[in-house]
CSV table of C-alpha atoms in Angstrom, one decimal:
chain,number,residue,atom,x,y,z
K,1,MET,CA,-182.9,-1.8,-12.5
K,2,ALA,CA,-183.0,-5.7,-13.1
K,3,GLY,CA,-184.4,-6.2,-9.5
K,4,ASN,CA,-186.6,-5.0,-7.1
K,5,ASN,CA,-187.3,-1.5,-8.1
K,6,GLU,CA,-190.8,-1.7,-7.3
K,7,ARG,CA,-192.6,-2.8,-4.2
K,8,GLY,CA,-190.4,-4.9,-2.2
K,9,HIS,CA,-187.1,-3.0,-2.8
K,10,HIS,CA,-186.6,-1.8,0.7
K,11,GLU,CA,-188.0,-4.8,2.4
K,12,ASN,CA,-185.0,-7.0,1.5
K,13,PHE,CA,-182.8,-5.1,3.5
K,14,ILE,CA,-184.7,-5.5,6.4
K,15,VAL,CA,-186.4,-9.1,6.1
K,16,ASP,CA,-183.7,-12.0,7.3
K,17,ASP,CA,-186.0,-14.5,6.9
K,18,PRO,CA,-185.8,-15.3,2.9
K,19,THR,CA,-189.6,-16.9,3.0
K,20,ALA,CA,-190.8,-13.4,4.3
K,21,ALA,CA,-188.6,-11.5,1.7
K,22,LEU,CA,-190.2,-13.3,-0.9
K,23,ALA,CA,-193.8,-12.7,0.1
K,24,ASN,CA,-193.1,-8.8,0.1
K,25,VAL,CA,-192.6,-8.8,-3.6
K,26,ARG,CA,-195.2,-7.7,-5.7
K,27,HIS,CA,-197.3,-10.5,-6.8
K,28,GLU,CA,-197.4,-10.6,-10.7
K,29,PHE,CA,-201.0,-11.3,-12.0
K,30,GLY,CA,-201.6,-12.9,-15.5
K,31,GLU,CA,-202.7,-10.7,-18.5
K,32,HIS,CA,-206.4,-11.4,-17.7
K,33,GLY,CA,-206.3,-11.6,-14.1
K,34,GLY,CA,-205.1,-15.1,-14.0
K,35,VAL,CA,-203.3,-15.9,-10.2
K,36,ASN,CA,-200.2,-16.9,-12.1
K,37,MET,CA,-198.5,-14.4,-14.1
K,38,SER,CA,-198.5,-14.5,-17.8
K,39,ILE,CA,-195.4,-15.4,-20.0
K,40,GLU,CA,-193.9,-12.9,-22.5
K,41,ALA,CA,-192.9,-15.1,-25.1
K,42,SER,CA,-192.0,-12.2,-27.6
K,43,ILE,CA,-188.5,-11.6,-28.2
K,44,THR,CA,-189.0,-8.3,-29.7
K,45,PHE,CA,-191.3,-5.3,-28.4
K,46,THR,CA,-193.3,-2.7,-30.3
K,47,VAL,CA,-192.4,0.9,-29.9
K,48,MET,CA,-195.4,3.3,-30.0
K,49,GLU,CA,-193.3,6.4,-30.8
K,50,SER,CA,-190.5,6.3,-33.2
K,51,GLU,CA,-188.6,8.9,-31.5
K,52,ASN,CA,-188.5,6.8,-28.4
K,53,LEU,CA,-186.4,4.2,-30.2
K,54,PRO,CA,-182.9,5.6,-29.9
K,55,ARG,CA,-183.7,6.9,-26.5
K,56,MET,CA,-184.1,3.2,-25.7
K,57,PHE,CA,-180.8,2.3,-27.4
K,58,THR,CA,-179.0,5.0,-25.2
K,59,GLY,CA,-180.4,3.6,-22.1
K,60,GLU,CA,-182.5,6.9,-21.3
K,61,LEU,CA,-185.6,4.6,-21.6
K,62,GLY,CA,-185.7,1.2,-20.3
K,63,PRO,CA,-187.6,-1.7,-18.4
K,64,ASP,CA,-187.8,0.8,-15.3
K,65,SER,CA,-190.4,2.8,-17.2
K,66,ASN,CA,-191.8,-0.3,-19.3
K,67,PHE,CA,-189.5,-0.2,-22.3
K,68,PHE,CA,-188.3,-3.1,-23.8
K,69,ILE,CA,-185.9,-3.6,-26.9
K,70,TYR,CA,-185.3,-7.3,-27.3
K,71,GLY,CA,-185.6,-10.4,-25.2
K,72,CYS,CA,-181.9,-10.9,-25.1
K,73,HIS,CA,-181.8,-7.8,-23.1
K,74,PHE,CA,-184.6,-7.3,-20.8
K,75,ASN,CA,-187.5,-9.4,-20.8
K,76,PRO,CA,-191.0,-8.7,-18.5
K,77,THR,CA,-191.2,-12.2,-17.3
K,78,VAL,CA,-187.3,-12.6,-16.4
K,79,LEU,CA,-187.3,-9.2,-14.4
K,80,ASN,CA,-190.2,-11.0,-12.7
K,81,LEU,CA,-188.3,-14.0,-11.5
K,82,SER,CA,-185.4,-11.6,-10.9
K,83,ARG,CA,-187.0,-9.6,-8.4
K,84,LEU,CA,-188.1,-12.8,-6.5
K,85,MET,CA,-184.1,-13.8,-6.7
K,86,ALA,CA,-183.1,-10.5,-5.5
K,87,ALA,CA,-185.4,-10.9,-2.5
K,88,LEU,CA,-184.4,-14.6,-1.8
K,89,GLU,CA,-180.9,-13.3,-1.3
K,90,GLY,CA,-181.3,-10.3,0.1
K,91,THR,CA,-179.6,-8.0,-2.7
K,92,GLU,CA,-180.8,-4.8,-4.6
K,93,ALA,CA,-181.2,-6.5,-7.8
K,94,ALA,CA,-180.7,-9.8,-9.5
K,95,TYR,CA,-180.6,-11.2,-13.2
K,96,CYS,CA,-181.5,-14.8,-14.3
K,97,THR,CA,-179.2,-16.5,-16.4
K,98,SER,CA,-179.4,-19.8,-19.2
K,99,SER,CA,-177.1,-21.7,-16.5
K,100,GLY,CA,-175.1,-21.6,-13.1
K,101,MET,CA,-172.2,-21.4,-15.0
K,102,SER,CA,-173.0,-18.5,-17.6
K,103,ALA,CA,-173.8,-16.7,-14.5
K,104,ILE,CA,-170.4,-17.2,-12.8
K,105,SER,CA,-168.6,-16.6,-16.1
K,106,SER,CA,-170.4,-13.6,-16.7
K,107,VAL,CA,-169.6,-12.1,-13.7
K,108,ILE,CA,-166.3,-12.8,-13.5
K,109,LEU,CA,-165.7,-11.2,-17.1
K,110,GLN,CA,-167.7,-8.3,-16.1
K,111,LEU,CA,-165.7,-7.5,-13.0
K,112,CYS,CA,-162.1,-8.5,-14.5
K,113,SER,CA,-160.1,-7.5,-17.3
K,114,SER,CA,-157.2,-8.7,-18.9
K,115,GLY,CA,-154.1,-8.9,-16.6
K,116,ASP,CA,-156.4,-9.0,-13.6
K,117,HIS,CA,-156.3,-11.6,-10.6
K,118,VAL,CA,-158.7,-13.6,-8.8
K,119,VAL,CA,-158.2,-15.1,-5.4
K,120,ALA,CA,-160.6,-18.3,-5.2
K,121,SER,CA,-161.0,-21.4,-3.0
K,122,ARG,CA,-159.2,-24.4,-3.8
K,123,THR,CA,-162.4,-26.6,-3.1
K,124,LEU,CA,-164.9,-25.7,-5.8
K,125,TYR,CA,-167.2,-27.4,-8.2
K,126,GLY,CA,-165.2,-29.1,-11.1
K,127,GLY,CA,-166.6,-26.9,-13.9
K,128,THR,CA,-165.8,-23.6,-11.9
K,129,HIS,CA,-162.4,-24.8,-10.9
K,130,ALA,CA,-161.9,-25.6,-14.6
K,131,LEU,CA,-163.1,-22.2,-15.7
K,132,PHE,CA,-160.5,-20.4,-13.3
K,133,MET,CA,-157.6,-22.8,-13.8
K,134,HIS,CA,-157.8,-22.9,-17.6
K,135,PHE,CA,-160.1,-21.1,-19.8
K,136,LEU,CA,-159.9,-17.5,-18.0
K,137,PRO,CA,-155.9,-17.6,-18.2
K,138,LYS,CA,-155.6,-19.0,-21.4
K,139,LYS,CA,-158.4,-17.0,-23.2
K,140,CYS,CA,-158.7,-13.9,-21.2
K,141,ASN,CA,-155.3,-13.6,-19.4
K,142,ILE,CA,-157.0,-13.7,-15.9
K,143,THR,CA,-155.2,-15.6,-13.4
K,144,THR,CA,-156.4,-17.2,-10.0
K,145,SER,CA,-154.7,-18.0,-6.9
K,146,PHE,CA,-156.3,-21.0,-5.3
K,147,VAL,CA,-156.3,-21.1,-1.5
K,148,ASP,CA,-157.5,-22.8,1.6
K,149,ILE,CA,-160.4,-20.4,2.4
K,150,ARG,CA,-160.4,-21.6,5.9
K,151,ASP,CA,-156.9,-19.9,6.5
K,152,LEU,CA,-157.9,-16.1,6.7
K,153,ASP,CA,-154.1,-15.3,6.7
K,154,ILE,CA,-153.6,-17.2,3.4
K,155,VAL,CA,-156.3,-15.5,1.8
K,156,ASP,CA,-155.0,-12.1,2.9
K,157,GLU,CA,-151.7,-12.9,1.7
K,158,ALA,CA,-153.0,-14.1,-1.6
K,159,ILE,CA,-154.5,-10.7,-2.4
K,160,VAL,CA,-152.4,-8.5,-4.8
K,161,GLU,CA,-153.4,-4.9,-4.3
K,162,GLY,CA,-154.1,-3.3,-7.5
K,163,ARG,CA,-154.5,-6.7,-9.4
K,164,THR,CA,-156.6,-9.0,-7.5
K,165,LYS,CA,-160.3,-7.7,-8.2
K,166,VAL,CA,-162.5,-10.9,-6.9
K,167,LEU,CA,-162.6,-13.1,-4.1
K,168,PHE,CA,-164.6,-16.2,-5.2
K,169,PHE,CA,-165.9,-19.0,-3.1
K,170,GLU,CA,-168.8,-21.4,-2.1
K,171,SER,CA,-170.8,-20.8,0.9
K,172,ILE,CA,-170.6,-24.5,1.4
K,173,SER,CA,-168.0,-26.1,-0.7
K,174,ASN,CA,-168.7,-28.7,-3.4
K,175,PRO,CA,-168.2,-31.5,-2.2
K,176,THR,CA,-166.5,-31.6,0.7
K,177,LEU,CA,-169.0,-29.5,2.6
K,178,MET,CA,-166.7,-26.9,4.2
K,179,VAL,CA,-168.3,-24.1,5.7
K,180,SER,CA,-167.0,-20.5,4.5
K,181,ASN,CA,-166.8,-17.7,7.1
K,182,ILE,CA,-168.3,-15.4,5.1
K,183,PRO,CA,-168.3,-12.1,7.5
K,184,GLU,CA,-164.4,-12.4,8.0
K,185,LEU,CA,-163.7,-13.1,4.6
K,186,CYS,CA,-165.7,-10.2,3.3
K,187,ARG,CA,-163.9,-8.0,6.0
K,188,ILE,CA,-160.5,-9.0,4.3
K,189,ALA,CA,-161.5,-8.6,0.7
K,190,HIS,CA,-163.1,-5.4,1.3
K,191,ASP,CA,-160.2,-3.8,3.3
K,192,LYS,CA,-158.4,-4.3,0.1
K,193,GLY,CA,-161.1,-3.3,-2.6
K,194,VAL,CA,-161.9,-6.6,-3.6
K,195,ILE,CA,-165.5,-7.5,-4.7
K,196,VAL,CA,-166.7,-10.8,-3.0
K,197,VAL,CA,-168.5,-13.3,-5.2
K,198,VAL,CA,-170.1,-16.3,-3.3
K,199,ASP,CA,-171.7,-19.4,-5.0
K,200,ASN,CA,-174.7,-20.4,-2.7
K,201,THR,CA,-176.1,-23.0,-4.9
K,202,PHE,CA,-175.4,-25.6,-1.9
K,203,ALA,CA,-177.5,-23.5,0.7
K,204,PRO,CA,-180.3,-21.4,-0.6
K,205,MET,CA,-182.8,-20.6,2.4
K,206,VAL,CA,-179.9,-21.6,4.7
K,207,MET,CA,-177.5,-19.2,4.5
K,208,SER,CA,-177.8,-15.7,3.0
K,209,PRO,CA,-174.0,-14.6,1.8
K,210,ALA,CA,-175.4,-10.9,1.0
K,211,ARG,CA,-176.9,-10.6,4.5
K,212,LEU,CA,-173.3,-11.5,5.9
K,213,GLY,CA,-171.3,-8.9,3.6
K,214,ALA,CA,-170.9,-10.4,0.0
K,215,ASP,CA,-171.2,-8.3,-2.8
K,216,VAL,CA,-172.6,-10.8,-5.4
K,217,VAL,CA,-174.3,-14.3,-5.1
K,218,VAL,CA,-174.6,-16.6,-8.0
K,219,HIS,CA,-176.6,-19.5,-8.2
K,220,SER,CA,-176.9,-22.8,-10.2
K,221,VAL,CA,-180.8,-22.6,-10.4
K,222,SER,CA,-181.1,-25.7,-11.8
K,223,LYS,CA,-180.3,-27.3,-8.4
K,224,TYR,CA,-182.6,-26.7,-5.3
K,225,ILE,CA,-184.2,-23.7,-6.7
K,226,SER,CA,-185.9,-25.5,-9.4
K,227,GLY,CA,-186.0,-29.0,-7.4
K,228,GLY,CA,-187.0,-30.8,-10.4
K,229,ALA,CA,-183.9,-31.8,-12.4
K,230,ASP,CA,-185.5,-30.6,-15.6
K,231,VAL,CA,-184.2,-27.1,-16.3
K,232,ILE,CA,-181.0,-25.8,-16.7
K,233,ALA,CA,-180.7,-22.1,-15.0
K,234,GLY,CA,-178.8,-19.8,-13.2
K,235,ALA,CA,-178.9,-16.4,-11.5
K,236,ILE,CA,-176.7,-13.2,-10.3
K,237,CYS,CA,-177.6,-11.4,-7.2
K,238,GLY,CA,-176.1,-8.1,-6.2
K,239,PRO,CA,-176.1,-4.5,-6.5
K,240,ALA,CA,-178.3,-2.8,-9.2
K,241,SER,CA,-175.3,-0.8,-10.7
K,242,LEU,CA,-173.3,-4.1,-11.3
K,243,ILE,CA,-176.7,-5.9,-12.7
K,244,ASN,CA,-177.7,-2.8,-15.1
K,245,SER,CA,-173.8,-2.6,-16.3
K,246,MET,CA,-173.6,-6.2,-17.3
K,247,MET,CA,-176.8,-5.5,-19.4
K,248,ASP,CA,-175.1,-2.4,-21.0
K,249,LEU,CA,-175.3,-2.8,-24.9
K,250,ARG,CA,-171.8,-2.0,-25.6
K,251,GLN,CA,-170.0,-3.8,-22.4
K,252,GLY,CA,-172.4,-5.7,-20.6
K,253,ALA,CA,-171.2,-9.4,-20.2
K,254,LEU,CA,-174.7,-11.0,-20.0
K,255,MET,CA,-175.8,-8.8,-22.9
K,256,LEU,CA,-173.3,-9.3,-25.1
K,257,LEU,CA,-172.6,-13.1,-24.1
K,258,GLY,CA,-176.2,-13.9,-24.7
K,259,SER,CA,-176.9,-15.7,-21.6
K,260,THR,CA,-180.3,-14.8,-20.5
K,261,MET,CA,-182.8,-17.1,-19.4
K,262,ASN,CA,-185.7,-18.3,-21.7
K,263,ALA,CA,-189.2,-16.9,-20.3
K,264,LYS,CA,-190.8,-20.2,-20.5
K,265,ILE,CA,-188.3,-21.3,-18.2
K,266,VAL,CA,-188.7,-18.3,-15.8
K,267,PHE,CA,-192.6,-19.0,-15.6
K,268,GLU,CA,-191.8,-22.8,-14.4
K,269,LEU,CA,-189.4,-21.5,-11.6
K,270,SER,CA,-191.5,-18.7,-10.6
K,271,GLU,CA,-194.0,-21.5,-9.6
K,272,ARG,CA,-191.5,-23.5,-7.5
K,273,LEU,CA,-189.9,-20.5,-5.5
K,274,PRO,CA,-192.9,-20.0,-3.2
K,275,HIS,CA,-192.4,-23.6,-1.9
K,276,LEU,CA,-188.4,-23.6,-1.8
K,277,GLY,CA,-188.3,-23.1,2.0
K,278,LEU,CA,-190.7,-25.9,2.7
K,279,ARG,CA,-188.4,-28.4,0.2
K,280,MET,CA,-185.5,-27.0,2.0
K,281,LYS,CA,-186.6,-27.8,5.4
K,282,GLU,CA,-187.4,-31.5,4.6
K,283,HIS,CA,-184.0,-31.8,2.6
K,284,CYS,CA,-182.2,-30.5,5.6
K,285,ASN,CA,-184.1,-32.4,8.2
K,286,ARG,CA,-183.6,-35.6,6.4
K,287,ALA,CA,-180.0,-34.9,5.6
K,288,LEU,CA,-179.2,-34.3,9.4
K,289,VAL,CA,-181.3,-37.3,10.5
K,290,PHE,CA,-179.4,-39.6,8.1
K,291,ALA,CA,-176.1,-38.0,8.7
K,292,THR,CA,-176.6,-38.9,12.6
K,293,ARG,CA,-177.6,-42.4,12.0
K,294,VAL,CA,-174.8,-43.1,9.6
K,295,ASN,CA,-172.2,-41.6,12.1
K,296,ASN,CA,-173.6,-43.7,14.9
K,297,LEU,CA,-173.1,-46.9,12.8
K,298,GLY,CA,-169.2,-45.8,12.5
K,299,LEU,CA,-169.1,-45.0,8.8
K,300,LYS,CA,-167.2,-41.7,8.1
K,301,VAL,CA,-170.1,-39.2,7.3
K,302,ILE,CA,-169.4,-35.5,6.5
K,303,TYR,CA,-172.4,-33.2,7.3
K,304,PRO,CA,-171.9,-29.5,8.8
K,305,GLY,CA,-174.8,-30.1,11.2
K,306,LEU,CA,-173.0,-32.9,13.0
K,307,GLU,CA,-170.9,-32.0,16.0
K,308,THR,CA,-168.0,-34.1,14.2
K,309,HIS,CA,-168.1,-31.6,11.8
K,310,PRO,CA,-165.2,-28.7,12.5
K,311,ASP,CA,-167.3,-26.0,11.1
K,312,GLN,CA,-170.7,-26.8,13.0
K,313,ALA,CA,-170.2,-24.0,15.1
K,314,LEU,CA,-169.5,-21.4,12.4
K,315,LEU,CA,-172.2,-22.7,10.3
K,316,LYS,CA,-174.7,-22.1,13.3
K,317,SER,CA,-173.2,-18.6,14.0
K,318,LEU,CA,-174.1,-17.8,10.1
K,319,VAL,CA,-177.6,-19.2,10.0
K,320,ASN,CA,-180.0,-16.5,10.6
K,321,ASN,CA,-183.3,-19.0,10.5
K,322,LYS,CA,-182.3,-22.2,12.0
K,323,GLU,CA,-185.7,-23.7,10.9
K,324,TYR,CA,-184.3,-24.2,7.2
K,325,GLY,CA,-181.7,-26.6,8.9
K,326,TYR,CA,-177.9,-27.1,7.6
K,327,GLY,CA,-177.8,-28.0,4.4
K,328,GLY,CA,-179.5,-31.2,2.3
K,329,ILE,CA,-176.3,-33.0,1.4
K,330,LEU,CA,-174.1,-35.2,3.3
K,331,CYS,CA,-171.0,-37.3,2.2
K,332,VAL,CA,-170.1,-40.9,3.1
K,333,ASP,CA,-166.1,-41.4,2.8
K,334,MET,CA,-165.8,-45.2,1.7
K,335,GLU,CA,-162.1,-44.4,1.2
K,336,THR,CA,-162.0,-46.2,-2.2
K,337,GLU,CA,-163.5,-45.6,-5.4
K,338,GLU,CA,-164.3,-49.4,-5.6
K,339,ARG,CA,-166.2,-49.3,-2.2
K,340,ALA,CA,-168.0,-46.0,-3.1
K,341,ASN,CA,-169.1,-47.5,-6.5
K,342,SER,CA,-170.4,-50.9,-4.7
K,343,LEU,CA,-172.3,-48.7,-1.9
K,344,MET,CA,-174.0,-46.7,-4.9
K,345,ASN,CA,-174.8,-49.5,-6.7
K,346,VAL,CA,-176.3,-51.6,-3.8
K,347,LEU,CA,-178.3,-48.4,-2.8
K,348,GLN,CA,-179.8,-47.8,-6.1
K,349,ASN,CA,-180.1,-51.3,-7.7
K,350,CYS,CA,-180.7,-53.4,-4.5
K,351,THR,CA,-182.7,-51.2,-2.0
K,352,GLN,CA,-183.9,-48.2,-4.5
K,353,PHE,CA,-182.7,-45.8,-1.6
K,354,GLY,CA,-181.7,-43.4,-4.2
K,355,LEU,CA,-180.3,-42.9,-7.9
K,356,MET,CA,-176.6,-42.9,-9.2
K,357,ALA,CA,-176.7,-39.2,-10.8
K,358,VAL,CA,-174.8,-36.2,-10.5
K,359,SER,CA,-176.7,-32.6,-9.7
K,360,LEU,CA,-178.8,-31.9,-6.6
K,361,GLY,CA,-181.9,-30.9,-5.2
K,362,TYR,CA,-184.1,-33.4,-6.5
K,363,TYR,CA,-186.8,-34.9,-4.6
K,364,GLU,CA,-185.1,-38.3,-4.9
K,365,THR,CA,-181.7,-39.0,-3.5
K,366,LEU,CA,-178.9,-38.5,-6.2
K,367,MET,CA,-175.4,-40.0,-5.3
K,368,SER,CA,-172.1,-39.6,-7.0
K,369,CYS,CA,-168.4,-40.4,-6.4
K,370,SER,CA,-167.5,-37.1,-6.7
K,371,GLY,CA,-163.7,-37.8,-7.8
K,372,ASN,CA,-164.6,-39.4,-10.9
K,373,SER,CA,-167.5,-37.0,-11.8
K,374,THR,CA,-168.7,-33.6,-10.6
K,375,SER,CA,-164.7,-32.9,-9.5
K,376,SER,CA,-163.0,-34.9,-12.4
K,377,GLU,CA,-161.9,-31.7,-13.8
K,378,MET,CA,-159.2,-31.7,-11.2
K,379,ASN,CA,-156.0,-33.6,-11.3
K,380,ASN,CA,-155.1,-35.9,-8.2
K,381,LYS,CA,-153.0,-33.4,-6.4
K,382,GLU,CA,-156.0,-31.0,-6.6
K,383,LYS,CA,-158.3,-33.4,-5.4
K,384,GLU,CA,-155.9,-34.0,-2.7
K,385,LEU,CA,-155.4,-30.4,-1.7
K,386,ALA,CA,-159.3,-29.9,-2.0
K,387,GLY,CA,-159.7,-33.1,0.6
K,388,ILE,CA,-161.7,-35.3,-2.1
K,389,SER,CA,-161.0,-38.8,-0.9
K,390,PRO,CA,-161.2,-41.1,-3.9
K,391,GLY,CA,-164.2,-43.1,-2.4
K,392,LEU,CA,-166.3,-39.8,-1.4
K,393,VAL,CA,-169.9,-40.6,-1.9
K,394,ARG,CA,-171.9,-37.1,-2.4
K,395,MET,CA,-175.5,-37.8,-1.5
K,396,SER,CA,-178.0,-35.0,-2.3
K,397,ILE,CA,-180.6,-36.2,0.3
K,398,GLY,CA,-184.4,-36.2,-0.9
K,399,TYR,CA,-187.8,-36.2,0.6
K,400,TYR,CA,-189.6,-38.8,-1.5
K,401,GLY,CA,-191.3,-41.6,0.3
K,402,THR,CA,-191.2,-41.5,4.1
K,403,LEU,CA,-188.0,-40.9,6.2
K,404,GLU,CA,-188.2,-44.4,7.9
K,405,GLN,CA,-188.7,-46.2,4.7
K,406,LYS,CA,-185.5,-44.8,3.1
K,407,TRP,CA,-183.7,-45.3,6.2
K,408,ASN,CA,-184.9,-49.0,5.9
K,409,GLN,CA,-183.6,-49.1,2.4
K,410,PHE,CA,-180.0,-47.6,3.5
K,411,GLU,CA,-179.6,-50.0,6.3
K,412,LYS,CA,-180.3,-52.9,3.8
K,413,ALA,CA,-177.7,-51.7,1.6
K,414,LEU,CA,-175.2,-51.5,4.6
K,415,SER,CA,-176.0,-55.0,5.4
K,416,ARG,CA,-175.1,-56.1,2.1
K,417,MET,CA,-172.1,-54.3,2.0
K,418,GLN,CA,-170.7,-56.7,4.7
K,419,HIS,CA,-169.4,-58.8,2.4
K,420,ILE,CA,-167.3,-56.1,0.4
K,421,LYS,CA,-163.9,-55.7,1.6
């Protein structure tokens, strides 16, 4: 089982606070008693008794009993991080992948076959949208209906009984920061036998989709969980039966597509998870402060923690632990791409408020105009339907420097912007 099959397995289902759930997982010591776990860098593993090798390939002997075949299949170091990810999301098991997109594509290819159907939110990360819109129908004959996930009746109508296998959406949408009503969406899907897959990249600690009813939770671990903008990684969190089926030697999407995480990357990430909660609190605290102040200045700001956001009440009802805040990302709608670019240029090159770069979860603030960058895979009509304005500036608020220092830099940038019409 690629998850919490040892101490900590049951605690994940009764501990709502992700920080407490992480602390319940067995601490892995190093080979010589080091406080940090060792890295299992080997890709192949010695079999002490020859008769065990065929039993390993049939699945009779596996990681649960400390039998390992090959690094592309199961690796002890990867399993340790997988246990932590399962605890974080409150699922029975998890597995760590080479990227967030590999996590999403592997899950869909495991759950769907040729001729199957997916219902997905029309507001998704551009790469995910392209996967569903172009790649899957062309290469795999898996089609997708994109819907307004806020309209529960439309979601219900879009599900084709017998064909729809997956309902896919983001807990907080990229980049428009729409909040998904996870419990109600799960109710609709489960009533028709559809599996719910939620991308929780924008809201680790803030939201726990599995605790709200979702079947599978995926992450781009490259973002908040890593926090360093220095590794590409992903994770799949869900039932042990699904995770193990994905590692099946003959039919497992993870195994056969070869998207497992490198053990050296796993070690780095395992050192960062313990302080994810602290980082998220500061990301979210600053995002709320900045969003409030920017809103008070009269700019059009989008942040789900503000009373002006239509989903604020919904988000508050879904958050188990309000101390983690309401997300570390805000958007400022400058209406046109030209004004968006001007604002970002001043913020980076004149006042050093942040950096013009894609991605999120870094200790510095990262800014991008979503329409021409992370959502550029969508055409203009698709962006309009998703609510992505040409001038929408997505800001992943960092915690580097003091809060007032960074706010002063933002105010100085706005004063320079007065000359730009």
